[in-house]
Every structure is written in C-alpha cells, then in structure tokens.
Short mmCIF file of C-alpha atoms and ligand atoms in Angstrom, two decimals:
data_model
loop_
_atom_site.label_atom_id
_atom_site.label_comp_id
_atom_site.label_asym_id
_atom_site.label_seq_id
_atom_site.Cartn_x
_atom_site.Cartn_y
_atom_site.Cartn_z
CA MET A 1 3.90 -1.24 15.69
CA PHE A 2 7.49 -1.24 16.85
CA SER A 3 7.10 -3.22 20.02
CA TYR A 4 9.43 -5.80 18.42
CA ARG A 5 13.10 -5.46 19.35
CA HIS A 6 15.34 -8.14 17.94
CA ALA A 7 17.70 -7.97 20.94
CA PHE A 8 15.16 -10.04 22.92
CA HIS A 9 15.36 -12.79 20.33
CA ALA A 10 19.00 -12.62 19.17
CA GLY A 11 20.61 -16.05 18.87
CA ASN A 12 17.34 -18.00 19.27
CA HIS A 13 16.53 -21.09 17.17
CA ALA A 14 15.04 -18.91 14.41
CA ASP A 15 18.28 -16.91 14.18
CA VAL A 16 20.24 -20.19 14.09
CA LEU A 17 18.25 -21.43 11.08
CA LYS A 18 18.34 -18.04 9.34
CA HIS A 19 22.04 -17.46 9.89
CA VAL A 20 23.12 -21.02 8.99
CA VAL A 21 21.29 -20.54 5.67
CA LEU A 22 22.65 -16.99 5.22
CA ILE A 23 26.27 -18.04 5.73
CA ALA A 24 26.02 -21.13 3.49
CA THR A 25 24.43 -18.99 0.76
CA LEU A 26 26.99 -16.19 1.07
CA ASP A 27 29.91 -18.64 1.06
CA HIS A 28 28.72 -19.94 -2.29
CA LEU A 29 28.03 -16.52 -3.83
CA LEU A 30 31.38 -15.18 -2.65
CA ALA A 31 33.31 -17.99 -4.29
CA LYS A 32 33.06 -15.98 -7.54
CA GLU A 33 35.33 -12.96 -7.90
CA ALA A 34 32.63 -10.64 -9.37
CA PRO A 35 31.21 -8.09 -6.87
CA LEU A 36 28.12 -9.04 -4.85
CA THR A 37 25.54 -6.69 -3.34
CA VAL A 38 23.76 -7.83 -0.18
CA VAL A 39 20.46 -6.10 0.60
CA ASP A 40 19.08 -6.64 4.12
CA THR A 41 15.51 -5.26 4.13
CA HIS A 42 15.05 -5.60 7.91
CA ALA A 43 18.50 -5.34 9.45
CA GLY A 44 17.94 -4.95 13.22
CA ALA A 45 20.65 -3.45 15.42
CA GLY A 46 23.45 -5.50 13.87
CA LEU A 47 25.27 -6.74 16.97
CA TYR A 48 23.87 -8.04 20.25
CA ARG A 49 25.25 -8.66 23.75
CA LEU A 50 23.80 -11.97 24.90
CA ASP A 51 24.70 -11.07 28.47
CA GLY A 52 23.01 -7.67 28.11
CA ASP A 53 19.70 -6.50 29.58
CA TYR A 54 17.52 -7.19 26.53
CA ALA A 55 18.77 -10.68 25.79
CA GLY A 56 18.81 -11.56 29.49
CA THR A 57 15.11 -10.75 29.88
CA SER A 58 13.87 -13.52 27.61
CA GLY A 59 16.95 -15.71 27.40
CA GLU A 60 15.99 -16.95 23.94
CA ALA A 61 19.63 -17.56 22.98
CA ALA A 62 19.59 -20.35 25.55
CA GLU A 63 17.25 -22.21 23.17
CA GLY A 64 19.48 -21.47 20.18
CA ILE A 65 23.15 -20.63 19.84
CA LEU A 66 23.98 -21.29 23.51
CA LYS A 67 22.38 -24.74 23.36
CA LEU A 68 24.37 -25.51 20.21
CA LEU A 69 27.58 -24.48 21.95
CA ALA A 70 26.84 -26.63 24.99
CA PRO A 71 29.48 -29.39 25.21
CA ALA A 72 27.09 -32.35 25.46
CA PRO A 73 24.08 -32.49 23.14
CA PRO A 74 20.89 -32.47 25.22
CA VAL A 75 19.37 -35.75 24.02
CA ALA A 76 16.43 -36.07 26.44
CA PHE A 77 13.83 -35.70 23.68
CA ALA A 78 15.96 -36.59 20.72
CA LYS A 79 16.13 -39.89 18.91
CA LYS A 80 19.20 -41.79 19.99
CA VAL A 81 22.15 -41.01 17.77
CA ALA A 82 25.57 -42.56 17.73
CA GLU A 83 27.89 -40.41 19.84
CA PRO A 84 29.98 -38.41 19.31
CA GLU A 85 28.23 -36.89 16.33
CA ALA A 86 30.44 -34.81 14.03
CA LEU A 87 28.98 -31.38 13.35
CA ALA A 88 27.45 -30.95 9.92
CA PRO A 89 29.68 -28.59 7.85
CA ALA A 90 27.05 -25.79 7.65
CA ILE A 91 26.66 -25.80 11.46
CA ALA A 92 30.41 -25.92 12.02
CA ARG A 93 30.80 -22.95 9.65
CA TYR A 94 28.05 -20.99 11.47
CA LEU A 95 29.76 -21.63 14.82
CA GLU A 96 33.07 -20.58 13.28
CA VAL A 97 31.58 -17.23 12.18
CA VAL A 98 29.96 -16.62 15.58
CA GLY A 99 33.30 -17.64 17.13
CA ASP A 100 35.08 -14.94 15.10
CA PHE A 101 33.11 -12.36 17.14
CA ASN A 102 34.00 -14.13 20.39
CA PRO A 103 37.75 -14.79 20.38
CA GLN A 104 37.58 -15.73 24.05
CA GLY A 105 35.04 -18.49 23.35
CA GLY A 106 31.30 -18.76 24.00
CA ALA A 107 28.82 -16.34 22.44
CA ARG A 108 28.74 -13.19 24.54
CA ILE A 109 28.50 -11.19 21.32
CA TYR A 110 25.98 -12.35 18.75
CA PRO A 111 26.26 -11.02 15.17
CA GLY A 112 22.99 -10.21 13.42
CA SER A 113 22.63 -10.52 9.67
CA PRO A 114 24.37 -7.15 8.90
CA PHE A 115 27.52 -8.13 10.78
CA ILE A 116 27.52 -11.69 9.46
CA ALA A 117 27.33 -10.32 5.91
CA GLN A 118 29.92 -7.61 6.55
CA HIS A 119 32.29 -10.16 8.09
CA LEU A 120 32.16 -12.33 4.96
CA LEU A 121 32.09 -9.66 2.24
CA ARG A 122 35.20 -8.64 0.31
CA ASP A 123 36.35 -5.11 -0.63
CA GLN A 124 34.55 -5.23 -3.99
CA ASP A 125 31.15 -6.09 -2.42
CA LYS A 126 28.40 -3.78 -1.14
CA LEU A 127 25.97 -3.99 1.79
CA LYS A 128 22.64 -2.09 1.93
CA LEU A 129 20.95 -2.16 5.34
CA PHE A 130 17.36 -1.02 5.99
CA GLU A 131 16.10 -0.54 9.55
CA LEU A 132 13.00 1.48 10.40
CA HIS A 133 12.94 1.36 14.21
CA PRO A 134 14.44 4.69 15.36
CA THR A 135 16.50 3.22 18.22
CA ASP A 136 17.68 0.13 16.37
CA SER A 137 18.50 2.24 13.33
CA ARG A 138 20.66 4.55 15.49
CA THR A 139 22.35 1.56 17.15
CA LEU A 140 22.95 -0.06 13.76
CA SER A 141 24.47 3.15 12.38
CA ALA A 142 26.74 3.46 15.42
CA ASN A 143 27.80 -0.21 15.22
CA ILE A 144 28.50 0.06 11.48
CA ALA A 145 30.37 3.39 11.90
CA GLN A 146 32.95 1.59 14.06
CA LEU A 147 33.89 -0.57 11.08
CA GLU A 148 34.97 2.51 9.11
CA ALA A 149 33.78 0.75 5.97
CA GLY A 150 33.05 3.99 4.12
CA ARG A 151 30.87 3.66 1.03
CA GLN A 152 30.87 -0.13 1.13
CA ILE A 153 28.00 -0.16 3.65
CA ALA A 154 24.87 2.01 3.52
CA VAL A 155 22.50 2.18 6.51
CA LEU A 156 19.07 3.47 5.51
CA HIS A 157 16.44 4.53 8.02
CA GLU A 158 13.69 3.67 5.52
CA ASP A 159 10.93 1.15 4.97
CA GLY A 160 12.73 -1.90 3.57
CA PHE A 161 9.61 -3.23 1.85
CA SER A 162 9.09 -0.17 -0.31
CA ALA A 163 12.64 1.23 -0.63
CA ALA A 164 14.95 -1.79 -1.03
CA THR A 165 14.06 -2.48 -4.68
CA LYS A 166 15.84 0.76 -5.63
CA PHE A 167 19.10 -1.20 -5.40
CA LEU A 168 17.88 -3.84 -7.86
CA PRO A 169 19.43 -4.81 -10.14
CA PRO A 170 22.86 -3.79 -8.77
CA PRO A 171 25.55 -2.76 -11.30
CA SER A 172 27.33 -6.12 -11.01
CA ARG A 173 24.00 -7.96 -11.49
CA ARG A 174 24.81 -10.22 -8.53
CA ALA A 175 22.82 -9.84 -5.32
CA LEU A 176 21.53 -11.63 -2.26
CA VAL A 177 18.40 -10.06 -0.76
CA LEU A 178 17.48 -11.08 2.79
CA CYS A 179 13.90 -10.24 3.77
CA ASP A 180 13.52 -10.81 7.51
CA PRO A 181 10.62 -8.79 8.94
CA SER A 182 9.32 -9.14 12.49
CA TYR A 183 5.74 -9.96 11.35
CA GLU A 184 4.46 -7.97 14.32
CA VAL A 185 1.67 -6.71 12.07
CA LYS A 186 -0.43 -9.09 9.98
CA SER A 187 0.13 -6.99 6.86
CA ASP A 188 3.85 -7.96 6.87
CA TYR A 189 2.94 -11.30 5.22
CA ALA A 190 1.29 -9.60 2.23
CA ARG A 191 4.06 -7.00 2.08
CA VAL A 192 6.70 -9.75 1.85
CA LEU A 193 4.90 -11.21 -1.16
CA ASP A 194 4.50 -7.83 -2.85
CA PHE A 195 8.14 -7.01 -2.17
CA VAL A 196 9.47 -10.31 -3.54
CA ALA A 197 7.18 -10.11 -6.60
CA GLU A 198 8.41 -6.60 -7.41
CA ALA A 199 12.06 -7.50 -6.72
CA VAL A 200 11.98 -10.63 -8.92
CA LYS A 201 10.31 -8.60 -11.68
CA ARG A 202 13.13 -6.02 -11.53
CA PHE A 203 15.94 -8.51 -11.09
CA ALA A 204 15.03 -12.07 -12.00
CA THR A 205 18.45 -13.63 -11.37
CA GLY A 206 18.98 -12.36 -7.82
CA THR A 207 18.99 -14.73 -4.87
CA TYR A 208 16.13 -14.02 -2.43
CA ALA A 209 15.89 -15.39 1.11
CA VAL A 210 12.75 -14.86 3.20
CA TRP A 211 12.46 -15.85 6.85
CA TYR A 212 9.01 -16.47 8.33
CA PRO A 213 7.57 -17.80 11.62
CA ILE A 214 5.63 -21.07 11.64
CA ILE A 215 2.73 -20.21 13.90
CA PRO A 216 -0.95 -21.13 13.86
CA ARG A 217 -2.19 -18.25 11.74
CA PRO A 218 -3.42 -18.54 8.15
CA GLU A 219 -1.10 -15.86 6.74
CA ALA A 220 1.98 -17.65 8.11
CA HIS A 221 0.79 -20.97 6.75
CA ASP A 222 0.08 -19.48 3.30
CA LEU A 223 3.31 -17.51 2.87
CA PRO A 224 5.63 -20.35 1.72
CA ARG A 225 2.88 -21.73 -0.53
CA ARG A 226 2.45 -18.33 -2.16
CA LEU A 227 6.20 -17.82 -2.52
CA LYS A 228 6.42 -21.22 -4.18
CA THR A 229 3.68 -20.21 -6.65
CA LEU A 230 5.45 -16.91 -7.30
CA ALA A 231 8.78 -18.64 -7.99
CA THR A 232 7.22 -21.32 -10.16
CA LYS A 233 5.27 -18.80 -12.25
CA ALA A 234 8.48 -16.79 -12.74
CA GLY A 235 10.29 -19.99 -13.82
CA LYS A 236 12.75 -19.74 -10.92
CA SER A 237 14.20 -22.44 -8.71
CA TRP A 238 13.30 -22.40 -5.01
CA LEU A 239 14.20 -24.07 -1.72
CA HIS A 240 12.09 -24.25 1.44
CA ALA A 241 13.68 -25.26 4.75
CA THR A 242 11.98 -25.48 8.15
CA LEU A 243 13.13 -26.13 11.70
CA THR A 244 10.75 -27.05 14.54
CA ILE A 245 12.03 -27.33 18.10
CA LYS A 246 8.80 -27.93 20.04
CA SER A 247 5.04 -28.35 19.93
CA SER A 248 2.89 -25.31 19.15
CA LYS A 249 0.20 -26.47 21.60
CA ILE A 250 -0.96 -24.10 24.34
CA VAL A 251 -0.96 -26.09 27.57
CA THR A 252 -3.05 -25.46 30.69
CA ASP A 253 -1.50 -26.91 33.84
CA ALA A 254 -3.27 -28.48 36.84
CA GLY A 255 -3.51 -25.08 38.51
CA GLY A 256 -5.35 -23.65 35.50
CA THR A 257 -2.41 -21.53 34.31
CA THR A 258 -2.05 -21.31 30.53
CA HIS A 259 1.43 -21.74 29.07
CA ARG A 260 2.08 -20.44 25.57
CA PRO A 261 4.99 -22.22 23.93
CA GLY A 262 6.73 -19.18 22.38
CA LEU A 263 7.90 -19.50 18.78
CA PRO A 264 7.99 -23.27 18.06
CA ALA A 265 9.29 -23.24 14.47
CA SER A 266 10.34 -21.12 11.52
CA GLY A 267 11.20 -21.41 7.88
CA MET A 268 13.45 -19.99 5.18
CA PHE A 269 12.23 -19.73 1.62
CA LEU A 270 14.80 -19.03 -1.09
CA ILE A 271 14.36 -18.15 -4.74
CA ASN A 272 17.37 -18.90 -6.96
CA PRO A 273 19.20 -20.69 -4.10
CA PRO A 274 22.79 -21.84 -4.69
CA PHE A 275 22.86 -25.48 -5.84
CA THR A 276 25.20 -26.24 -2.93
CA LEU A 277 22.61 -25.23 -0.31
CA LYS A 278 20.31 -28.25 -0.36
CA PRO A 279 22.94 -30.92 0.41
CA LEU A 280 24.43 -28.73 3.15
CA LEU A 281 21.00 -28.28 4.78
CA GLN A 282 20.09 -31.94 4.34
CA ALA A 283 23.02 -32.70 6.63
CA ALA A 284 22.54 -29.75 8.98
CA LEU A 285 18.78 -29.50 9.61
CA PRO A 286 18.14 -32.92 11.21
CA GLN A 287 21.15 -32.28 13.44
CA LEU A 288 19.82 -28.85 14.44
CA ALA A 289 16.43 -30.40 15.23
CA ARG A 290 18.12 -33.01 17.45
CA ARG A 291 20.41 -30.56 19.18
CA LEU A 292 17.78 -27.86 19.79
CA ALA A 293 14.84 -30.20 20.53
CA GLN A 294 12.64 -29.20 23.45
CA ASP A 295 10.16 -32.02 23.04
CA ARG A 296 9.34 -34.94 20.77
CA ASN A 297 7.83 -32.65 18.13
CA ALA A 298 11.25 -31.36 17.08
CA THR A 299 11.80 -31.94 13.39
CA SER A 300 13.00 -30.33 10.15
CA SER A 301 12.09 -30.38 6.49
CA ILE A 302 13.58 -29.41 3.18
CA ASP A 303 11.87 -29.17 -0.15
CA SER A 304 12.93 -27.67 -3.46
CA GLY A 305 11.82 -27.26 -7.03
CA GLY A 306 12.20 -25.42 -10.30
C1 SAM B 1 13.73 -9.96 12.78
S1 SAM B 1 14.44 -8.39 12.97
C2 SAM B 1 15.82 -8.41 11.91
C3 SAM B 1 16.95 -9.29 12.33
C4 SAM B 1 18.13 -9.28 11.40
N1 SAM B 1 17.75 -9.47 10.00
C5 SAM B 1 19.11 -10.37 11.78
O1 SAM B 1 19.07 -11.48 11.23
O2 SAM B 1 19.97 -10.09 12.63
C6 SAM B 1 13.33 -7.33 12.10
C7 SAM B 1 13.70 -5.86 12.14
O3 SAM B 1 12.91 -5.15 11.18
C8 SAM B 1 12.66 -3.84 11.67
N2 SAM B 1 11.53 -3.32 10.88
C9 SAM B 1 10.20 -3.46 11.09
N3 SAM B 1 9.50 -2.96 10.04
C10 SAM B 1 10.42 -2.51 9.14
C11 SAM B 1 10.34 -1.95 7.82
N4 SAM B 1 9.14 -1.75 7.24
N5 SAM B 1 11.48 -1.64 7.17
C12 SAM B 1 12.70 -1.87 7.75
N6 SAM B 1 12.84 -2.40 8.99
C13 SAM B 1 11.72 -2.74 9.67
C14 SAM B 1 12.41 -4.07 13.14
O4 SAM B 1 12.62 -2.86 13.86
C15 SAM B 1 13.44 -5.17 13.46
O5 SAM B 1 14.63 -4.60 13.92
#
C-alpha cells in the first residue's frame, strides 16, 4: 500500500485522457448558473513540477502532455494524416487549461484534477478533495492553502471510497464525482464498483467519472463491463472512452532481457455524461491516439448507451 505517488506519472497519456474528459465535462456542467459540487475521491498532490525529481525519474510526461506540445506530430507509427492537422476542440481546450498554469509556455507545471477543477469553478461552486497518502495529503493541503479559497475547497485526509458519499447529494443537487484510484491493490476494482453503486443509489442524477488502467488482469477487464451493467440496471446513460498508445506485450530482446511496456492504455467510464461529451471525444480520441502513438497498436474507442 502507498507505494504509488502520482508525481511519477503526472502528465502521462492516462492523465491526458482523464483530464481532457474532465475539462470537457466540467465546461458543460459549468455552463449552467446553478452551483456545482465537484468531489475528487482520489485527489493526489494537486500540482506537479514536470522538471522536478519525481517526474524526472520516470519521465512519463514525455509520453503524454509533452509529446502533445511538441511542435511536429511524431508520425512514425501513425497512419498518414493530412498535415497540418487542426487540433480537436477538446484537446485545444485541455492545452489551454494546462497553458494557464504555464504563462511562459511549455508544461513545467502540471495541474492535477484538483487544480484543473479549481481553475474552472466559479465562486458559487464547491470542491471536496480526498487524499489518503500522508505526504500527498500534506502537499495537497499546502498547495490548496495558497489559493486562499476558504470554505469553497475542503481537503480531507480520509478514505475517498468510504467517506466521499457523505457529500451526496449536495444541496444544489448538481455534482461531478471523479473516482481516480491508483489500483495499486487489487481490491480497488471492487471498491470502485461498491463506491459507484452506493453513490448512484444516494444521488441518481450526479455525473460520475471513473478512470481505470487497461492492463492484462481480469479485474481491470471486468470493471467497465460491470459499470455498464450497474448504469443500465439503474436506468442511467453511460459513456466509455479508451486510449491505447502501445502494445501490452512483454518483449524479450536478443540478450534475454525482458522489457515490460509500462501502462499501454486506460479508460474513462462515465455515468450520466453530458450529451456534448461524445461528439467532442469522437473528434479528440483518434487524434490523441495518433499524436501519442508509440507503435502500431495505438488506437482509441468510444461507446455509449442508456
Ligand atoms: C491516480 S492518483 C490521483 C490523481 C488525481 N486524481 C489527478 O488526476 O491529478 C491516486 C491517488 O489516490 C490516493 N489514494 C490511494 N488510496 C486512497 C483512498 N482510499 N482514498 C483517498 N485517496 C487514496 C493515492 O495516494 C494517490 O495520490
């Protein structure tokens, strides 16, 4: 437990997918004047230095946000596309938000979900942030304190799975709940399902967004299928988006050394997604797959129902 630190992964392809979806969803929900509550069950540290020690060790942002910001799309593995390709609106918007944290250009500072949400929220909205890791929770509290946002933002050093439903339904009966665990323990998959089932029972009209890794393990494979069943049984609409940047195959080279691919793909599953999300992702996901491709297995998918 707790070996996971998001700083190693900040700005990677999974964050790109998650945060493109988060921003597109928030933009829609914030178009209405009525107050919105955002609940982030697994918040992380909030803000990351991509030139800092943690990010530098794994360099995962190089496969994500930094690759997207590169001037020429790396097309070595991608299908040929007519150049120059205009950025899909959801990607352009994501880069605009990241750019707001980097007025001098580039992406030295990468905003995690708490800072993305805070950046977009209005005075009447609320943000509830859960983070259980002692160090990340302290860092998150310190980062949030600098905003002097007062009662608008609550940082809770509590288990997001069991405690976050206490904010549902919020007084305004409008909420986006992001559930983004690290899945470092196998039980996280079952806990996500239990959490979403309980949350939807308490507050059926909320918008729920779950991130999950696409890796060769049965629990990961089953999670979107089970979420789809849960949504369908509850009579709720759903949307499932995936982004793959490379093969998941473990390769052994001529010298007998085994190379594990790292995270090859991830998905976002939403219950009660905004109706505007699907067309935005239909334009954005194939472009993300092309721009972030590391081999010929790069692809994306989008499916919806309800
Ligand atoms: C993938 S990261 C979150 C990234 C963040 N949502 C973002 O998009 O910037 C998952 C975080 O959950 C924290 N965590 C793990 N178990 C938790 C739990 N039961 N409740 C709350 N936080 C937890 C980890 O310490 C880690 O910081």
